[in-house]
PDB file of C-alpha atoms in Angstrom:
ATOM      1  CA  UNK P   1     -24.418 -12.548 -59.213  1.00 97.00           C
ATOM      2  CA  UNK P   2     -22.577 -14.532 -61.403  1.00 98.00           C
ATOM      3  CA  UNK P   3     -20.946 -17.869 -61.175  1.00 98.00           C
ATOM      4  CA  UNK P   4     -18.691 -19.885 -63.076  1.00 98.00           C
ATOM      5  CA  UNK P   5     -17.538 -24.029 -62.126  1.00 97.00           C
ATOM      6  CA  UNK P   6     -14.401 -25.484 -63.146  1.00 97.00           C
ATOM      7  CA  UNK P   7     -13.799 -29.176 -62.359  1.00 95.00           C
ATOM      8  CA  UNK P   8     -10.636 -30.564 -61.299  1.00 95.00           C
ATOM      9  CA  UNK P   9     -10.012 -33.830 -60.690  1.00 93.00           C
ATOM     10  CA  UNK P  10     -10.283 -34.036 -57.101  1.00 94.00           C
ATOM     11  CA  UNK P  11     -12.377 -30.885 -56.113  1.00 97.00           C
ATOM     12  CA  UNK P  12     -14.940 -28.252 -57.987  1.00 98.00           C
ATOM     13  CA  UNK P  13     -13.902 -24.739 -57.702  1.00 98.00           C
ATOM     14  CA  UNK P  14     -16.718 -22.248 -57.864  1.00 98.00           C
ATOM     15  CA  UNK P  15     -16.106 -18.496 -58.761  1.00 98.00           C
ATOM     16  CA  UNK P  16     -18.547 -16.242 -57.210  1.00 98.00           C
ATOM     17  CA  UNK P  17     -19.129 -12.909 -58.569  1.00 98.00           C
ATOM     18  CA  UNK P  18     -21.206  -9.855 -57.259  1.00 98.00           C
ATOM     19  CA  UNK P  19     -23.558  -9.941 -54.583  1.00 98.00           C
ATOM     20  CA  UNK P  20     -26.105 -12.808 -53.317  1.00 98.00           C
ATOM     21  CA  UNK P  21     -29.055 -11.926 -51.302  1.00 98.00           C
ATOM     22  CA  UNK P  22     -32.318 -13.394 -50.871  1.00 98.00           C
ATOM     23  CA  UNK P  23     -32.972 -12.544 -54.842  1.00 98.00           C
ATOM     24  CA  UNK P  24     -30.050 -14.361 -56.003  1.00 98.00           C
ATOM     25  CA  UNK P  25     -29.191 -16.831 -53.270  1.00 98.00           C
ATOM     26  CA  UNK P  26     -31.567 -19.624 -54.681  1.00 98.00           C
ATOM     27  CA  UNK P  27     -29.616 -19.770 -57.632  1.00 98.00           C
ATOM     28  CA  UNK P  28     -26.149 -19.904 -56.177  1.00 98.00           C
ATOM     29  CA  UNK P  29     -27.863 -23.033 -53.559  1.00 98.00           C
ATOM     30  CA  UNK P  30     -29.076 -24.241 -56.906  1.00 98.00           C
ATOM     31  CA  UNK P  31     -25.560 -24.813 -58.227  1.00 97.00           C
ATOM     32  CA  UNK P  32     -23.975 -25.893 -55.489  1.00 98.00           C
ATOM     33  CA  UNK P  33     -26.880 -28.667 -54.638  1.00 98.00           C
ATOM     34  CA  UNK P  34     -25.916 -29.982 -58.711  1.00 97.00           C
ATOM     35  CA  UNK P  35     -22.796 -30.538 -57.904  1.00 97.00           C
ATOM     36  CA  UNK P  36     -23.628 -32.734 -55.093  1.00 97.00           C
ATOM     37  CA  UNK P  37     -26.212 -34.173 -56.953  1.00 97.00           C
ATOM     38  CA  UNK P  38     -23.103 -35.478 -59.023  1.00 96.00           C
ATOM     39  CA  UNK P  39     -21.654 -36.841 -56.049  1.00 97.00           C
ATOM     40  CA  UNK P  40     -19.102 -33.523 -56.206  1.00 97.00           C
ATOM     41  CA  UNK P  41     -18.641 -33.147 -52.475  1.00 98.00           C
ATOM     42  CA  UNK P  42     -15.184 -31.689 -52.560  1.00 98.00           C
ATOM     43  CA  UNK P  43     -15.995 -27.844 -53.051  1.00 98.00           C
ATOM     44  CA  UNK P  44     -13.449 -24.674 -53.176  1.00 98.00           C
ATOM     45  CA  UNK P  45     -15.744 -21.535 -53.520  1.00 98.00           C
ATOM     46  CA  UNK P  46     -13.707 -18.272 -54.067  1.00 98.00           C
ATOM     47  CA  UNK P  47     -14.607 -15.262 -52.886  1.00 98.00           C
ATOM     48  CA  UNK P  48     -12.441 -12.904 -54.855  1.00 98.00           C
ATOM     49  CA  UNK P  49     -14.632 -10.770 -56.534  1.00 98.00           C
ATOM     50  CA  UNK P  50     -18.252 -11.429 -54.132  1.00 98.00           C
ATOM     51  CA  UNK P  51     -19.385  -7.610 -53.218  1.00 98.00           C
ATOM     52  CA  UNK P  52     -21.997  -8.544 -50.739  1.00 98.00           C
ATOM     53  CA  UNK P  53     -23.099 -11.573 -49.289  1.00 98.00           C
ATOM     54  CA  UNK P  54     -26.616 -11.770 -46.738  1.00 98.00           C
ATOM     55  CA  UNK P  55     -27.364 -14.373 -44.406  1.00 97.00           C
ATOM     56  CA  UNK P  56     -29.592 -16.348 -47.668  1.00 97.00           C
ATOM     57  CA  UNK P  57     -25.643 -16.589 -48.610  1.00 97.00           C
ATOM     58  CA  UNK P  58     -24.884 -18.315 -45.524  1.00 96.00           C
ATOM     59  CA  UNK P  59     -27.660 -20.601 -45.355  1.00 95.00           C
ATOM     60  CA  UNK P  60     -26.669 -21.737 -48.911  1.00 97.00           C
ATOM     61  CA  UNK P  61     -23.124 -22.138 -47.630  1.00 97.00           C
ATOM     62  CA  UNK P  62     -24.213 -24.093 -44.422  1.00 96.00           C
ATOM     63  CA  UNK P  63     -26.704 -26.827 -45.708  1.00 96.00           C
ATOM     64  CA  UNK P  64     -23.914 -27.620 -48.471  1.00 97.00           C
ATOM     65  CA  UNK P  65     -21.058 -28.096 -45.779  1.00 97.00           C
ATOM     66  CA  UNK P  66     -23.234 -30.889 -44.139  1.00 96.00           C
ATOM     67  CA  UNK P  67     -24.177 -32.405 -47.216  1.00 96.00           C
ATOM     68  CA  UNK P  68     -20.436 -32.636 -48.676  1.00 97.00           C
ATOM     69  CA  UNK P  69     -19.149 -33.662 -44.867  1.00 97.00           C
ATOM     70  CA  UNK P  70     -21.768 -36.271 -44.638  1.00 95.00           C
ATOM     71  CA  UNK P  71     -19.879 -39.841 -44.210  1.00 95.00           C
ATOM     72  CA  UNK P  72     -16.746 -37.907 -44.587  1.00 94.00           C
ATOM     73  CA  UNK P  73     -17.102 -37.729 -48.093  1.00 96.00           C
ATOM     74  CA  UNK P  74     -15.615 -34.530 -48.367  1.00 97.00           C
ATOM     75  CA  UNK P  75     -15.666 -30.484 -47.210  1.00 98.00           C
ATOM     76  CA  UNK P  76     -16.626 -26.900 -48.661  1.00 98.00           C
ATOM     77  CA  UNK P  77     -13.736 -24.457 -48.190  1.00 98.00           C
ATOM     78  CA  UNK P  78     -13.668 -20.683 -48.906  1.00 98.00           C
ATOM     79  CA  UNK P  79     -10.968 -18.667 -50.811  1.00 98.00           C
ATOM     80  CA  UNK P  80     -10.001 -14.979 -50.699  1.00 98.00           C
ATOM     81  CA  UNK P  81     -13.271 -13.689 -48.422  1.00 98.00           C
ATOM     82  CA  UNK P  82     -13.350 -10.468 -48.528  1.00 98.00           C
ATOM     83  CA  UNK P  83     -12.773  -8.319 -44.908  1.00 98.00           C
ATOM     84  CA  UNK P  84     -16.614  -7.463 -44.673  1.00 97.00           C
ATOM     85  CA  UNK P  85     -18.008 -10.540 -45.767  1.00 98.00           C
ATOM     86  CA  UNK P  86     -15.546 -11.993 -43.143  1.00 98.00           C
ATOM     87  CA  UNK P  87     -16.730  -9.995 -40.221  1.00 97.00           C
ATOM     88  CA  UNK P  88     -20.007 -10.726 -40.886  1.00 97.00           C
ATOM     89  CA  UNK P  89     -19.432 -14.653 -41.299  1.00 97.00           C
ATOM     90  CA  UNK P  90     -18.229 -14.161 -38.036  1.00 96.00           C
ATOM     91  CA  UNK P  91     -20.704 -12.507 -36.557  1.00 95.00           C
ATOM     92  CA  UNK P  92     -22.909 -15.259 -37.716  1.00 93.00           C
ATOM     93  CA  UNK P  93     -20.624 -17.756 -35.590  1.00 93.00           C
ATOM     94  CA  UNK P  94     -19.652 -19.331 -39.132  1.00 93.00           C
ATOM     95  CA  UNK P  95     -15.851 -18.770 -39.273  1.00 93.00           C
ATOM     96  CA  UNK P  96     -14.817 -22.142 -37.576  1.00 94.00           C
ATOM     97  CA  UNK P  97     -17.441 -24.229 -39.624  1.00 96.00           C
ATOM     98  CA  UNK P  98     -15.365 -23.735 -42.834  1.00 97.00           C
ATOM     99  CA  UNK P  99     -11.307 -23.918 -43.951  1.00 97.00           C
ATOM    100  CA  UNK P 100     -10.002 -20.427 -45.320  1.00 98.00           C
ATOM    101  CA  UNK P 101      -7.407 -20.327 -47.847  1.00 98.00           C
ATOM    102  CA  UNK P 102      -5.552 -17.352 -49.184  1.00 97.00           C
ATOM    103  CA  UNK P 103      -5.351 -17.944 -52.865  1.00 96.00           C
ATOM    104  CA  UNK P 104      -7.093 -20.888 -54.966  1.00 97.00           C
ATOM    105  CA  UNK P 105      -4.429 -23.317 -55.788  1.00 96.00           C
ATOM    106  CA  UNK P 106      -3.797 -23.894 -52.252  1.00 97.00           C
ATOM    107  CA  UNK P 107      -7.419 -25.049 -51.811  1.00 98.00           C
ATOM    108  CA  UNK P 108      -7.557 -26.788 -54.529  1.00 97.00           C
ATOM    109  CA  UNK P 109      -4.120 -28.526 -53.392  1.00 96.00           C
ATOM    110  CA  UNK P 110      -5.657 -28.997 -50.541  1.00 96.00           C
ATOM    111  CA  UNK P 111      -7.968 -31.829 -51.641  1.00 95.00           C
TER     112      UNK P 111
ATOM    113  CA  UNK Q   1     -39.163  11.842 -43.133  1.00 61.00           C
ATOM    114  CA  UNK Q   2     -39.655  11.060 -46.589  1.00 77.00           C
ATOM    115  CA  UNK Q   3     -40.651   7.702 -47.818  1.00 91.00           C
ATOM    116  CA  UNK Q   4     -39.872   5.305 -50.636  1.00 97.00           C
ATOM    117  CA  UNK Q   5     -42.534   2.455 -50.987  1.00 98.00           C
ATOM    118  CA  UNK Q   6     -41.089  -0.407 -52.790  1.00 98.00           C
ATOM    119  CA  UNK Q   7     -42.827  -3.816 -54.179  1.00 97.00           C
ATOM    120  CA  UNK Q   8     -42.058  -6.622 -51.306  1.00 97.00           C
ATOM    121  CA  UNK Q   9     -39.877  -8.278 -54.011  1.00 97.00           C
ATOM    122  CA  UNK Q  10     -36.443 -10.095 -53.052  1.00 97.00           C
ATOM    123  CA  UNK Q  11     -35.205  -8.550 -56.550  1.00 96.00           C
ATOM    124  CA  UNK Q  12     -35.493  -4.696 -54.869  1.00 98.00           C
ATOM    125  CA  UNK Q  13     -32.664  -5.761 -52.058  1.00 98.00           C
ATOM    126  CA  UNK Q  14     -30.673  -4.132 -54.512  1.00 97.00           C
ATOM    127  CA  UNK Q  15     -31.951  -0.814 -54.203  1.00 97.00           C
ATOM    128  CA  UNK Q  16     -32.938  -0.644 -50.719  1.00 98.00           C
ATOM    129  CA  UNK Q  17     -29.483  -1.407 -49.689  1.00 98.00           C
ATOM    130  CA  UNK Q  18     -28.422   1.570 -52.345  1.00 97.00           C
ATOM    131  CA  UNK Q  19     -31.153   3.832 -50.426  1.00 97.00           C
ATOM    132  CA  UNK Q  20     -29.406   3.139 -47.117  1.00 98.00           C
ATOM    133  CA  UNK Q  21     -25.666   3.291 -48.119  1.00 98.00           C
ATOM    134  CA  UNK Q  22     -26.361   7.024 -49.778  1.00 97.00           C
ATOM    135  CA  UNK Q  23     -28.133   8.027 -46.354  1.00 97.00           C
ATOM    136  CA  UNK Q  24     -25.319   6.674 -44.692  1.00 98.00           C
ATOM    137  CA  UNK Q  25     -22.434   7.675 -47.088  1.00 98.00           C
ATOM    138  CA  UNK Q  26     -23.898  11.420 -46.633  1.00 97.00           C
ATOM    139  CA  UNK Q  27     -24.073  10.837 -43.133  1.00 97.00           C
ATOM    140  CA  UNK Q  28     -20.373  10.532 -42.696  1.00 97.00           C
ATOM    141  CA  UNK Q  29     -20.871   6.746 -42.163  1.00 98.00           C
ATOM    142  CA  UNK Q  30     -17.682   4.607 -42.505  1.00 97.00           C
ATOM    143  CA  UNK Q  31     -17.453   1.974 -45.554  1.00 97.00           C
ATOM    144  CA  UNK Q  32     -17.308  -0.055 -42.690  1.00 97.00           C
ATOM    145  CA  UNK Q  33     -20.933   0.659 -41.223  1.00 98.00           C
ATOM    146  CA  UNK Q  34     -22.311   1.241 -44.334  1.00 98.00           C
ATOM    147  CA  UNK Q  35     -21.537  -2.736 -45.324  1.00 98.00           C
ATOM    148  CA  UNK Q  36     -23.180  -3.156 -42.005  1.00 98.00           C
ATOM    149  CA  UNK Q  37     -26.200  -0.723 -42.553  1.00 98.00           C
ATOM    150  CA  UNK Q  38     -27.199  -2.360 -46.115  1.00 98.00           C
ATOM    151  CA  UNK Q  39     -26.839  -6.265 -43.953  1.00 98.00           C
ATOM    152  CA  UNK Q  40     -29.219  -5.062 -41.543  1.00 98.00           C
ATOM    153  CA  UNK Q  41     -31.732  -3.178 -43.825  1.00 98.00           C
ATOM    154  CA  UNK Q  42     -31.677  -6.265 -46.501  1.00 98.00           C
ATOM    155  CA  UNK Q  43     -32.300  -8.668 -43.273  1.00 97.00           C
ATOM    156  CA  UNK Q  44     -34.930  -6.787 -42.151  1.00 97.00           C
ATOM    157  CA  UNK Q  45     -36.380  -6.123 -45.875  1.00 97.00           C
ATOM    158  CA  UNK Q  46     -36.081 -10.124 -46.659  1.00 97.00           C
ATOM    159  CA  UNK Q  47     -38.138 -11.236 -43.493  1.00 95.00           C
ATOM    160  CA  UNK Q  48     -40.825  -9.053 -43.865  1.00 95.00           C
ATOM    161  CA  UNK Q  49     -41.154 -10.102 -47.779  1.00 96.00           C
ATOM    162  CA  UNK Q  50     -40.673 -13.789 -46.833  1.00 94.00           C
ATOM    163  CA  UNK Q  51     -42.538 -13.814 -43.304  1.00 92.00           C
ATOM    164  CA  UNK Q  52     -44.565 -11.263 -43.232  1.00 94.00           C
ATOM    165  CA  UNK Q  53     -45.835 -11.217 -46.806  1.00 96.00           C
ATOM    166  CA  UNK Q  54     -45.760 -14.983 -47.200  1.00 93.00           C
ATOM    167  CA  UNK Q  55     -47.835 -15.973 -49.862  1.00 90.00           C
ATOM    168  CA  UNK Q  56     -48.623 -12.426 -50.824  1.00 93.00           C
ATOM    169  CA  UNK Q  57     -47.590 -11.508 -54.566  1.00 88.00           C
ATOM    170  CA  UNK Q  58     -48.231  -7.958 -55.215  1.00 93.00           C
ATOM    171  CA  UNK Q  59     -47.836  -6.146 -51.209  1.00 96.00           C
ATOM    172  CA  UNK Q  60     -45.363  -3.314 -51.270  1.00 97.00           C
ATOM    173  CA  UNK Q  61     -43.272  -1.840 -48.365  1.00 97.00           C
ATOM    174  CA  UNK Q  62     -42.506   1.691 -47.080  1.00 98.00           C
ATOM    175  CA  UNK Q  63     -39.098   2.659 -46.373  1.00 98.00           C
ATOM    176  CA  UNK Q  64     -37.738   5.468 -44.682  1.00 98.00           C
ATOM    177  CA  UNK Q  65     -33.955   6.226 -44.115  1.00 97.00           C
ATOM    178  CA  UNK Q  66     -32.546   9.375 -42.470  1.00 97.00           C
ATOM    179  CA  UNK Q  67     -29.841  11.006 -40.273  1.00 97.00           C
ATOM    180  CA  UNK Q  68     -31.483  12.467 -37.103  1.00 97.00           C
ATOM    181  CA  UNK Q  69     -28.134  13.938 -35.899  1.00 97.00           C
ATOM    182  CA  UNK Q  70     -25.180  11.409 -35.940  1.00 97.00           C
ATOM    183  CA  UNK Q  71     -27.774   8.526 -35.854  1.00 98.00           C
ATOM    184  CA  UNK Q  72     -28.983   6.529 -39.019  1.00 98.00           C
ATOM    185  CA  UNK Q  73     -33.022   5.917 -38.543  1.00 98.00           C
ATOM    186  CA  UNK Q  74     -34.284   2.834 -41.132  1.00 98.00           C
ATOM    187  CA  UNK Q  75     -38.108   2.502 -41.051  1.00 98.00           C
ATOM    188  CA  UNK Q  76     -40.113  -0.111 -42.392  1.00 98.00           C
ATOM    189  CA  UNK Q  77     -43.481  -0.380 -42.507  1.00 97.00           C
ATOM    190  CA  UNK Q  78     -45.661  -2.982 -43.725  1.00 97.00           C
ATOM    191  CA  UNK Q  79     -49.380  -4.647 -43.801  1.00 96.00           C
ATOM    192  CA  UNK Q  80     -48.482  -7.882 -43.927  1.00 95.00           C
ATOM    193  CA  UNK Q  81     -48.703 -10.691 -40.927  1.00 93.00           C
ATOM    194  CA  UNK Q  82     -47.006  -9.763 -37.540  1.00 90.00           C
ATOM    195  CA  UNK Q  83     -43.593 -10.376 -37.354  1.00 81.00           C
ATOM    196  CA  UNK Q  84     -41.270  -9.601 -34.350  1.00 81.00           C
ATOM    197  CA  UNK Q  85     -37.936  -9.878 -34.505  1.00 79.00           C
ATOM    198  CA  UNK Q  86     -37.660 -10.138 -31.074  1.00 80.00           C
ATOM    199  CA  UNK Q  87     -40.094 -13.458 -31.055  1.00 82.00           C
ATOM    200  CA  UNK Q  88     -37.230 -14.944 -33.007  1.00 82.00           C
ATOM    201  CA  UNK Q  89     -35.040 -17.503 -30.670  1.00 83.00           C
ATOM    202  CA  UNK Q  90     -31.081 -16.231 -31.323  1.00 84.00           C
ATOM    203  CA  UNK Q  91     -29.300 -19.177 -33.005  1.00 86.00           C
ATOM    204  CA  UNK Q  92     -27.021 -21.575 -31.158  1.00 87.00           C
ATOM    205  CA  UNK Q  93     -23.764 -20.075 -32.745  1.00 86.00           C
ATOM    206  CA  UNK Q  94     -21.515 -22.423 -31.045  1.00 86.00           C
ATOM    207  CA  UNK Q  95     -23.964 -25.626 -32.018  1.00 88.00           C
ATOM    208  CA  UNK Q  96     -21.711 -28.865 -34.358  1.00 88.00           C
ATOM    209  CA  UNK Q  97     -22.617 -28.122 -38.019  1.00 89.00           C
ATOM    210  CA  UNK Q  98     -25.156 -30.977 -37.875  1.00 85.00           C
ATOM    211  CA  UNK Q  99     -27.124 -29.016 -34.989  1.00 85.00           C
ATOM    212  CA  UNK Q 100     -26.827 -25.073 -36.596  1.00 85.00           C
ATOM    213  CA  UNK Q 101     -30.500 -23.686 -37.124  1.00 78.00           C
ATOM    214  CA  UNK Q 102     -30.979 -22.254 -40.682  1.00 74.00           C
ATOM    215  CA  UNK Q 103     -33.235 -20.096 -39.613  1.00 77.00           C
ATOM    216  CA  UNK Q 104     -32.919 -16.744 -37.184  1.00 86.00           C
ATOM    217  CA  UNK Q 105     -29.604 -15.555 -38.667  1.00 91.00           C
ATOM    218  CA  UNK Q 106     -31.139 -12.749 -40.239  1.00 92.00           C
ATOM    219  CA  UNK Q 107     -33.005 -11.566 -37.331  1.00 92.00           C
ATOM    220  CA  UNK Q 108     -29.628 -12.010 -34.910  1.00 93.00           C
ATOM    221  CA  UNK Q 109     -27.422 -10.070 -37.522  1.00 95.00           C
ATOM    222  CA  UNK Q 110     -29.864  -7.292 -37.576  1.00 95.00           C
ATOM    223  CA  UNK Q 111     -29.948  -6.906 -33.885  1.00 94.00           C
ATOM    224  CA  UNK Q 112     -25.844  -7.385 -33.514  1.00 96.00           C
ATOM    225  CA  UNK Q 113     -25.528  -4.972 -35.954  1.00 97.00           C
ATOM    226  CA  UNK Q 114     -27.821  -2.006 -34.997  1.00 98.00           C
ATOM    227  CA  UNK Q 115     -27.803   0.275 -31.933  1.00 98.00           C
ATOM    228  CA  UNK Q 116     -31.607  -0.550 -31.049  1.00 97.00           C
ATOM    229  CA  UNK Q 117     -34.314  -2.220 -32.914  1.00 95.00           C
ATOM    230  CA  UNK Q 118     -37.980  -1.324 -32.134  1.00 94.00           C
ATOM    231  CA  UNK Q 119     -41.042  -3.011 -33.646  1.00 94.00           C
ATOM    232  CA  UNK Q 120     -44.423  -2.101 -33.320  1.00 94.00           C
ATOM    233  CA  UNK Q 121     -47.818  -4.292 -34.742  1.00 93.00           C
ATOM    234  CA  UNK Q 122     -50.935  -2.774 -35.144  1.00 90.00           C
ATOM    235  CA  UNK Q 123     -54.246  -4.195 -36.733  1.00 87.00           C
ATOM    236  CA  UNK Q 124     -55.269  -1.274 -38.172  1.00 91.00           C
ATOM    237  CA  UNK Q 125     -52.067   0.729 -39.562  1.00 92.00           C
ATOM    238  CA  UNK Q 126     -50.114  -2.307 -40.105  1.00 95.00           C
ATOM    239  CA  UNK Q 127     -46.405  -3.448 -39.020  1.00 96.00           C
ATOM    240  CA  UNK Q 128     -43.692  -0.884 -38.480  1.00 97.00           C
ATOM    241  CA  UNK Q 129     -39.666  -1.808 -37.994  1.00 97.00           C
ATOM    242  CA  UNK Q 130     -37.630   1.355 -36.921  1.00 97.00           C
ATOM    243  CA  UNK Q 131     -33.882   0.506 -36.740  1.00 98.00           C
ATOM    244  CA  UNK Q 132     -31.299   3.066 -35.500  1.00 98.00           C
ATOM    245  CA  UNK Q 133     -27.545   3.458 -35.472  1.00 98.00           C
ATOM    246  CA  UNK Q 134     -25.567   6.023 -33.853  1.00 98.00           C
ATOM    247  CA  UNK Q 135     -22.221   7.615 -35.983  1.00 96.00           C
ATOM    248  CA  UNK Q 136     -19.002   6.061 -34.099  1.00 79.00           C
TER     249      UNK Q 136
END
């Protein structure tokens, strides 16, 4: 896994590379959880190039939504998921907990 | 069936999902299922290291993976503390976001996304998973 930040002024966009599992998941909570910690609540994570993505993935995903939507303060939205990471967000019942964009400059206009 | 004993390490996912997508590939599984396959095994593989081994450093688990006709068969066997997946309460998957359990997702995509999932505890020989999932 491999992830790189770039900060806009009104949102952080987070590229996600490779896979995240239970090996690499506390790492990828790890840098989402800093930019909180910098009151960053306004999140775009694309999913372009992310292989493989377990449920430690989704846990990561879920405890950041509710900290960035806490008091409104802002929202984690995905970008580009790819078709089997999808299905099995779905599956999981996580679909309608986070926004979906096709391409990142629409999520990041989005903000 | 041959087996493949691995150290109950989250940095082996990796090549227990590789284990089960060549099974399945030579199988005649499609992309599809295989995606599916590797979920379920690294579920499976990532609550017995983190439940069943909790605490425990250097445990190791058996895995087995092989076509019995047009059906997959994943076994994993371990020594570690009890663990049945069917003890686990399914997740409210319509709860708010303030209400959604972290915990159980595994377990529930493992079960959505194989056939049947058997699991057997004994005191003696240990813990044994067997998940199975017929060719569409």
């Amino acid at each position: 896994m491999e992830i790189t930040t770039q900060e806009f002024k009104h949102c952080d966009l987070f590229k996600v590379k490779g896979r995240v599992d239970s090996s690499t998941a506390p790492d990828f909570a790890k840098s989402l959880e800093k930019a909180n910690n910098d009151s960053r609540f306004k999140i775009v994570i694309d999913m372009s190039e992310l292989e493989y993505m377990s449920s430690a993935g989704f846990r990561a995903l879920l405890a950041t939504q509710r900290n960035c939507k806490k008091y409104n303060r802002g929202e984690l939205v995905l970008v580009s998921v790819p078709e089997r990471i999808r299905e099995a967000l779905e599956l999981a019942g996580f679909t309608e907990l986070f926004k979906t964009f096709d391409d990142t400059v629409a999520a990041v206009g989005s903000f | 069936m041959p087996k493949i004993t691995f150290p109950a390490r989250f940095d082996f996912l990796d090549e227990i999902r590789d284990l089960v997508a060549k099974t399945a590939r030579e199988g005649g599984f499609t992309d599809k299922a295989i995606y599916s396959l590797q979920l379920a095994a690294d579920e499976a593989a990532s609550n017995i290291i983190e439940h069943a081994y909790e605490g425990v450093t250097d445990a190791s688990l058996d895995i087995s993976c092989d076509m019995q006709g047009d059906t997959i068969v994943i076994t994993m066997h371990d020594t570690g503390k009890s663990f049945d997946p069917a003890k686990v309460k399914k997740p409210n998957l319509k709860a708010d976001l303030s209400d959604r359990q972290i915990g159980g997702l595994g377990v529930y995509l493992m079960r959505k996304l194989m056939d049947d999932v058997f699991y057997e505890s004994n005191s003696t020989t240990g813990n044994l998973l067997t998940m199975t999932k017929r060719r569409g």
